[in-house]
mmCIF file of C-alpha atoms in Angstrom:
data_model
loop_
_atom_site.group_PDB
_atom_site.id
_atom_site.type_symbol
_atom_site.label_atom_id
_atom_site.label_comp_id
_atom_site.label_asym_id
_atom_site.label_seq_id
_atom_site.Cartn_x
_atom_site.Cartn_y
_atom_site.Cartn_z
ATOM 1 C CA UNK A 487 25.461 -39.835 -5.088
ATOM 2 C CA UNK A 488 22.486 -39.947 -7.466
ATOM 3 C CA UNK A 489 19.894 -39.216 -4.769
ATOM 4 C CA UNK A 490 21.726 -36.045 -3.740
ATOM 5 C CA UNK A 491 22.002 -35.007 -7.395
ATOM 6 C CA UNK A 492 18.263 -35.514 -7.826
ATOM 7 C CA UNK A 493 17.486 -33.499 -4.674
ATOM 8 C CA UNK A 494 19.800 -30.742 -5.845
ATOM 9 C CA UNK A 495 18.129 -30.651 -9.278
ATOM 10 C CA UNK A 496 14.669 -30.586 -7.692
ATOM 11 C CA UNK A 497 15.752 -27.762 -5.405
ATOM 12 C CA UNK A 498 17.169 -25.703 -8.272
ATOM 13 C CA UNK A 499 14.080 -26.183 -10.468
ATOM 14 C CA UNK A 500 11.713 -25.273 -7.629
ATOM 15 C CA UNK A 501 13.928 -22.358 -6.695
ATOM 16 C CA UNK A 502 13.688 -20.861 -10.188
ATOM 17 C CA UNK A 503 9.897 -21.007 -10.086
ATOM 18 C CA UNK A 504 9.767 -19.622 -6.534
ATOM 19 C CA UNK A 505 12.066 -16.735 -7.387
ATOM 20 C CA UNK A 506 10.039 -15.888 -10.479
ATOM 21 C CA UNK A 507 6.826 -15.973 -8.447
ATOM 22 C CA UNK A 508 8.333 -13.619 -5.853
ATOM 23 C CA UNK A 509 9.629 -11.202 -8.491
ATOM 24 C CA UNK A 510 6.191 -11.060 -10.132
ATOM 25 C CA UNK A 511 4.274 -10.786 -6.838
ATOM 26 C CA UNK A 512 4.118 -6.998 -6.828
ATOM 27 C CA UNK A 513 5.919 -6.932 -3.490
ATOM 28 C CA UNK A 514 9.421 -6.438 -4.887
ATOM 29 C CA UNK A 515 10.332 -2.778 -5.289
ATOM 30 C CA UNK A 516 12.264 -1.947 -8.445
ATOM 31 C CA UNK A 517 14.109 1.381 -8.861
ATOM 32 C CA UNK A 518 12.364 2.941 -5.861
ATOM 33 C CA UNK A 519 14.269 5.175 -3.407
ATOM 34 C CA UNK A 520 14.668 2.417 -0.781
ATOM 35 C CA UNK A 521 16.040 -0.149 -3.252
ATOM 36 C CA UNK A 522 18.370 2.464 -4.726
ATOM 37 C CA UNK A 523 19.617 3.305 -1.222
ATOM 38 C CA UNK A 524 20.128 -0.368 -0.316
ATOM 39 C CA UNK A 525 22.147 -0.853 -3.502
ATOM 40 C CA UNK A 526 24.328 2.180 -2.722
ATOM 41 C CA UNK A 527 25.169 0.603 0.625
ATOM 42 C CA UNK A 528 25.825 -2.719 -1.149
ATOM 43 C CA UNK A 529 28.168 -0.946 -3.576
ATOM 44 C CA UNK A 530 30.327 0.153 -0.632
ATOM 45 C CA UNK A 531 30.556 -3.468 0.471
ATOM 46 C CA UNK A 532 31.467 -4.659 -3.043
ATOM 47 C CA UNK A 533 34.168 -1.983 -3.295
ATOM 48 C CA UNK A 534 35.753 -3.201 -0.055
ATOM 49 C CA UNK A 535 35.314 -6.918 -0.778
ATOM 50 C CA UNK A 536 36.815 -7.615 -4.189
ATOM 51 C CA UNK A 537 36.058 -11.323 -3.765
ATOM 52 C CA UNK A 538 32.318 -10.565 -3.988
ATOM 53 C CA UNK A 539 31.118 -10.468 -7.592
ATOM 54 C CA UNK A 540 28.518 -7.705 -7.769
ATOM 55 C CA UNK A 541 27.163 -9.064 -11.057
ATOM 56 C CA UNK A 542 25.905 -12.190 -9.266
ATOM 57 C CA UNK A 543 23.540 -10.226 -7.007
ATOM 58 C CA UNK A 544 20.147 -8.585 -7.479
ATOM 59 C CA UNK A 545 19.185 -6.617 -4.388
ATOM 60 C CA UNK A 546 15.716 -5.190 -3.745
ATOM 61 C CA UNK A 547 13.488 -3.869 -1.018
ATOM 62 C CA UNK A 548 10.500 -6.118 -0.350
ATOM 63 C CA UNK A 549 7.077 -4.976 0.841
ATOM 64 C CA UNK A 550 6.666 -6.921 4.052
ATOM 65 C CA UNK A 551 6.314 -5.770 7.662
ATOM 66 C CA UNK A 552 8.317 -8.791 8.831
ATOM 67 C CA UNK A 553 11.732 -7.900 10.238
ATOM 68 C CA UNK A 554 13.858 -10.076 7.978
ATOM 69 C CA UNK A 555 16.142 -10.324 4.959
ATOM 70 C CA UNK A 556 16.822 -13.310 2.733
ATOM 71 C CA UNK A 557 19.385 -14.393 0.166
ATOM 72 C CA UNK A 558 18.326 -16.876 -2.488
ATOM 73 C CA UNK A 559 20.647 -19.354 -4.163
ATOM 74 C CA UNK A 560 20.544 -17.379 -7.440
ATOM 75 C CA UNK A 561 21.836 -14.134 -5.908
ATOM 76 C CA UNK A 562 18.482 -12.488 -5.262
ATOM 77 C CA UNK A 563 18.632 -10.611 -1.947
ATOM 78 C CA UNK A 564 15.462 -9.165 -0.455
ATOM 79 C CA UNK A 565 15.474 -6.714 2.434
ATOM 80 C CA UNK A 566 12.020 -6.406 3.985
ATOM 81 C CA UNK A 567 10.700 -2.918 4.655
ATOM 82 C CA UNK A 568 9.890 -4.124 8.186
ATOM 83 C CA UNK A 569 13.619 -4.618 8.739
ATOM 84 C CA UNK A 570 14.539 -1.272 7.192
ATOM 85 C CA UNK A 571 12.066 0.435 9.550
ATOM 86 C CA UNK A 572 13.751 -1.110 12.595
ATOM 87 C CA UNK A 573 17.375 -0.414 11.704
ATOM 88 C CA UNK A 574 18.979 2.544 13.430
ATOM 89 C CA UNK A 575 21.634 3.433 10.868
ATOM 90 C CA UNK A 576 23.289 2.629 7.551
ATOM 91 C CA UNK A 577 26.038 0.590 9.193
ATOM 92 C CA UNK A 578 23.471 -1.881 10.511
ATOM 93 C CA UNK A 579 22.070 -2.277 6.991
ATOM 94 C CA UNK A 580 25.605 -2.881 5.710
ATOM 95 C CA UNK A 581 26.140 -5.650 8.275
ATOM 96 C CA UNK A 582 22.828 -7.295 7.321
ATOM 97 C CA UNK A 583 23.850 -7.184 3.647
ATOM 98 C CA UNK A 584 27.233 -8.732 4.473
ATOM 99 C CA UNK A 585 25.425 -11.497 6.346
ATOM 100 C CA UNK A 586 23.111 -12.188 3.378
ATOM 101 C CA UNK A 587 25.984 -12.081 0.875
ATOM 102 C CA UNK A 588 27.725 -14.719 3.002
ATOM 103 C CA UNK A 589 24.671 -16.986 2.804
ATOM 104 C CA UNK A 590 24.827 -16.735 -0.994
ATOM 105 C CA UNK A 591 28.583 -17.272 -1.256
ATOM 106 C CA UNK A 592 28.382 -20.340 0.996
ATOM 107 C CA UNK A 593 25.420 -21.835 -0.895
ATOM 108 C CA UNK A 594 23.525 -21.994 2.380
ATOM 109 C CA UNK A 595 20.070 -22.282 0.789
ATOM 110 C CA UNK A 596 20.867 -25.469 -1.078
ATOM 111 C CA UNK A 597 23.033 -26.880 1.713
ATOM 112 C CA UNK A 598 20.219 -26.388 4.228
ATOM 113 C CA UNK A 599 17.801 -28.065 1.843
ATOM 114 C CA UNK A 600 20.072 -31.062 1.249
ATOM 115 C CA UNK A 601 20.841 -31.486 4.942
ATOM 116 C CA UNK A 602 17.141 -31.253 5.746
ATOM 117 C CA UNK A 603 16.408 -34.013 3.216
ATOM 118 C CA UNK A 604 19.074 -36.202 4.804
ATOM 119 C CA UNK A 605 17.604 -35.587 8.242
ATOM 120 C CA UNK A 606 14.038 -36.265 7.040
ATOM 121 C CA UNK A 607 15.098 -39.479 5.328
ATOM 122 C CA UNK A 608 17.123 -40.634 8.331
ATOM 123 C CA UNK A 609 20.200 -41.316 6.248
ATOM 124 C CA UNK A 610 23.862 -41.117 7.209
ATOM 125 C CA UNK A 611 24.437 -39.955 10.754
ATOM 126 C CA UNK A 612 20.685 -39.355 11.092
ATOM 127 C CA UNK A 613 19.643 -43.011 10.870
ATOM 128 C CA UNK A 614 17.577 -44.369 13.759
ATOM 129 C CA UNK A 615 16.613 -40.919 15.055
ATOM 130 C CA UNK A 616 13.287 -39.930 16.537
ATOM 131 C CA UNK A 617 11.108 -37.154 15.170
ATOM 132 C CA UNK A 618 12.164 -34.898 18.065
ATOM 133 C CA UNK A 619 15.829 -35.560 17.361
ATOM 134 C CA UNK A 620 15.310 -34.747 13.688
ATOM 135 C CA UNK A 621 13.746 -31.397 14.589
ATOM 136 C CA UNK A 622 16.647 -30.665 16.923
ATOM 137 C CA UNK A 623 19.208 -31.549 14.233
ATOM 138 C CA UNK A 624 17.488 -29.239 11.738
ATOM 139 C CA UNK A 625 17.429 -26.386 14.210
ATOM 140 C CA UNK A 626 21.056 -26.907 15.221
ATOM 141 C CA UNK A 627 22.240 -27.107 11.612
ATOM 142 C CA UNK A 628 20.340 -23.944 10.724
ATOM 143 C CA UNK A 629 21.763 -22.118 13.752
ATOM 144 C CA UNK A 630 25.271 -23.172 12.731
ATOM 145 C CA UNK A 631 24.710 -21.660 9.273
ATOM 146 C CA UNK A 632 23.385 -18.439 10.807
ATOM 147 C CA UNK A 633 26.302 -18.152 13.219
ATOM 148 C CA UNK A 634 28.736 -18.763 10.390
ATOM 149 C CA UNK A 635 27.037 -16.093 8.254
ATOM 150 C CA UNK A 636 27.246 -13.704 11.219
ATOM 151 C CA UNK A 637 30.984 -14.287 11.653
ATOM 152 C CA UNK A 638 31.921 -14.262 7.967
ATOM 153 C CA UNK A 639 29.586 -11.338 7.340
ATOM 154 C CA UNK A 640 31.317 -9.393 10.102
ATOM 155 C CA UNK A 641 34.677 -10.042 8.421
ATOM 156 C CA UNK A 642 33.290 -8.633 5.155
ATOM 157 C CA UNK A 643 31.875 -5.675 7.083
ATOM 158 C CA UNK A 644 35.234 -4.952 8.744
ATOM 159 C CA UNK A 645 36.788 -4.432 5.291
ATOM 160 C CA UNK A 646 34.446 -1.483 4.667
ATOM 161 C CA UNK A 647 34.841 2.050 5.979
ATOM 162 C CA UNK A 648 31.939 1.569 8.379
ATOM 163 C CA UNK A 649 32.692 1.785 12.084
ATOM 164 C CA UNK A 650 32.001 -1.120 14.423
ATOM 165 C CA UNK A 651 30.288 1.033 17.046
ATOM 166 C CA UNK A 652 27.059 1.770 15.087
ATOM 167 C CA UNK A 653 26.294 -1.936 14.601
ATOM 168 C CA UNK A 654 25.680 -2.480 18.305
ATOM 169 C CA UNK A 655 22.102 -3.600 18.677
ATOM 170 C CA UNK A 656 21.544 -4.893 15.161
ATOM 171 C CA UNK A 657 21.186 -8.466 16.390
ATOM 172 C CA UNK A 658 18.737 -7.286 19.043
ATOM 173 C CA UNK A 659 16.611 -5.858 16.235
ATOM 174 C CA UNK A 660 16.413 -9.337 14.731
ATOM 175 C CA UNK A 661 16.176 -11.173 18.050
ATOM 176 C CA UNK A 662 13.189 -9.156 19.270
ATOM 177 C CA UNK A 663 11.532 -8.699 15.878
ATOM 178 C CA UNK A 664 8.538 -10.777 16.941
ATOM 179 C CA UNK A 665 7.492 -8.103 19.461
ATOM 180 C CA UNK A 666 4.813 -5.696 18.215
ATOM 181 C CA UNK A 667 6.530 -2.596 19.648
ATOM 182 C CA UNK A 668 10.063 -1.459 20.463
#
């Protein structure tokens, strides 16, 4: 419908400006050893997953102590140095990249935005819902997207030459990232 088209256009316009702001922030590392390493790991994933178009991605290390990674709707993937510092091995980084690539392929950023708008506006199945219910719906929808990215990312990972054993604990790294010490 026209409202969804308008929301989608607004999202895409704002996304372009946000991405540009991030890239010019001084926090994105270009051609540094960490970014080069991350891209070498990504290359192994692209080699094993012919359905992933490498040309659609730009992958960089990001100067942030937060244990996180993010994929933007335009193919920008940022891996925070805080996450890199917590990972135990290259295989764990590969799994994280597969997870982020899945978010991009599935258009999760825009889908989350559109669903959030629908929830906020109380349209469709979200009509006549309380504020608390709306927050619960948003959280549940986001968790579904994360779980899906975990499962599909694991399938991409399994196509690589990486072993499954070294990825044990990678989700604990993310789960307990809020703690100040290991």
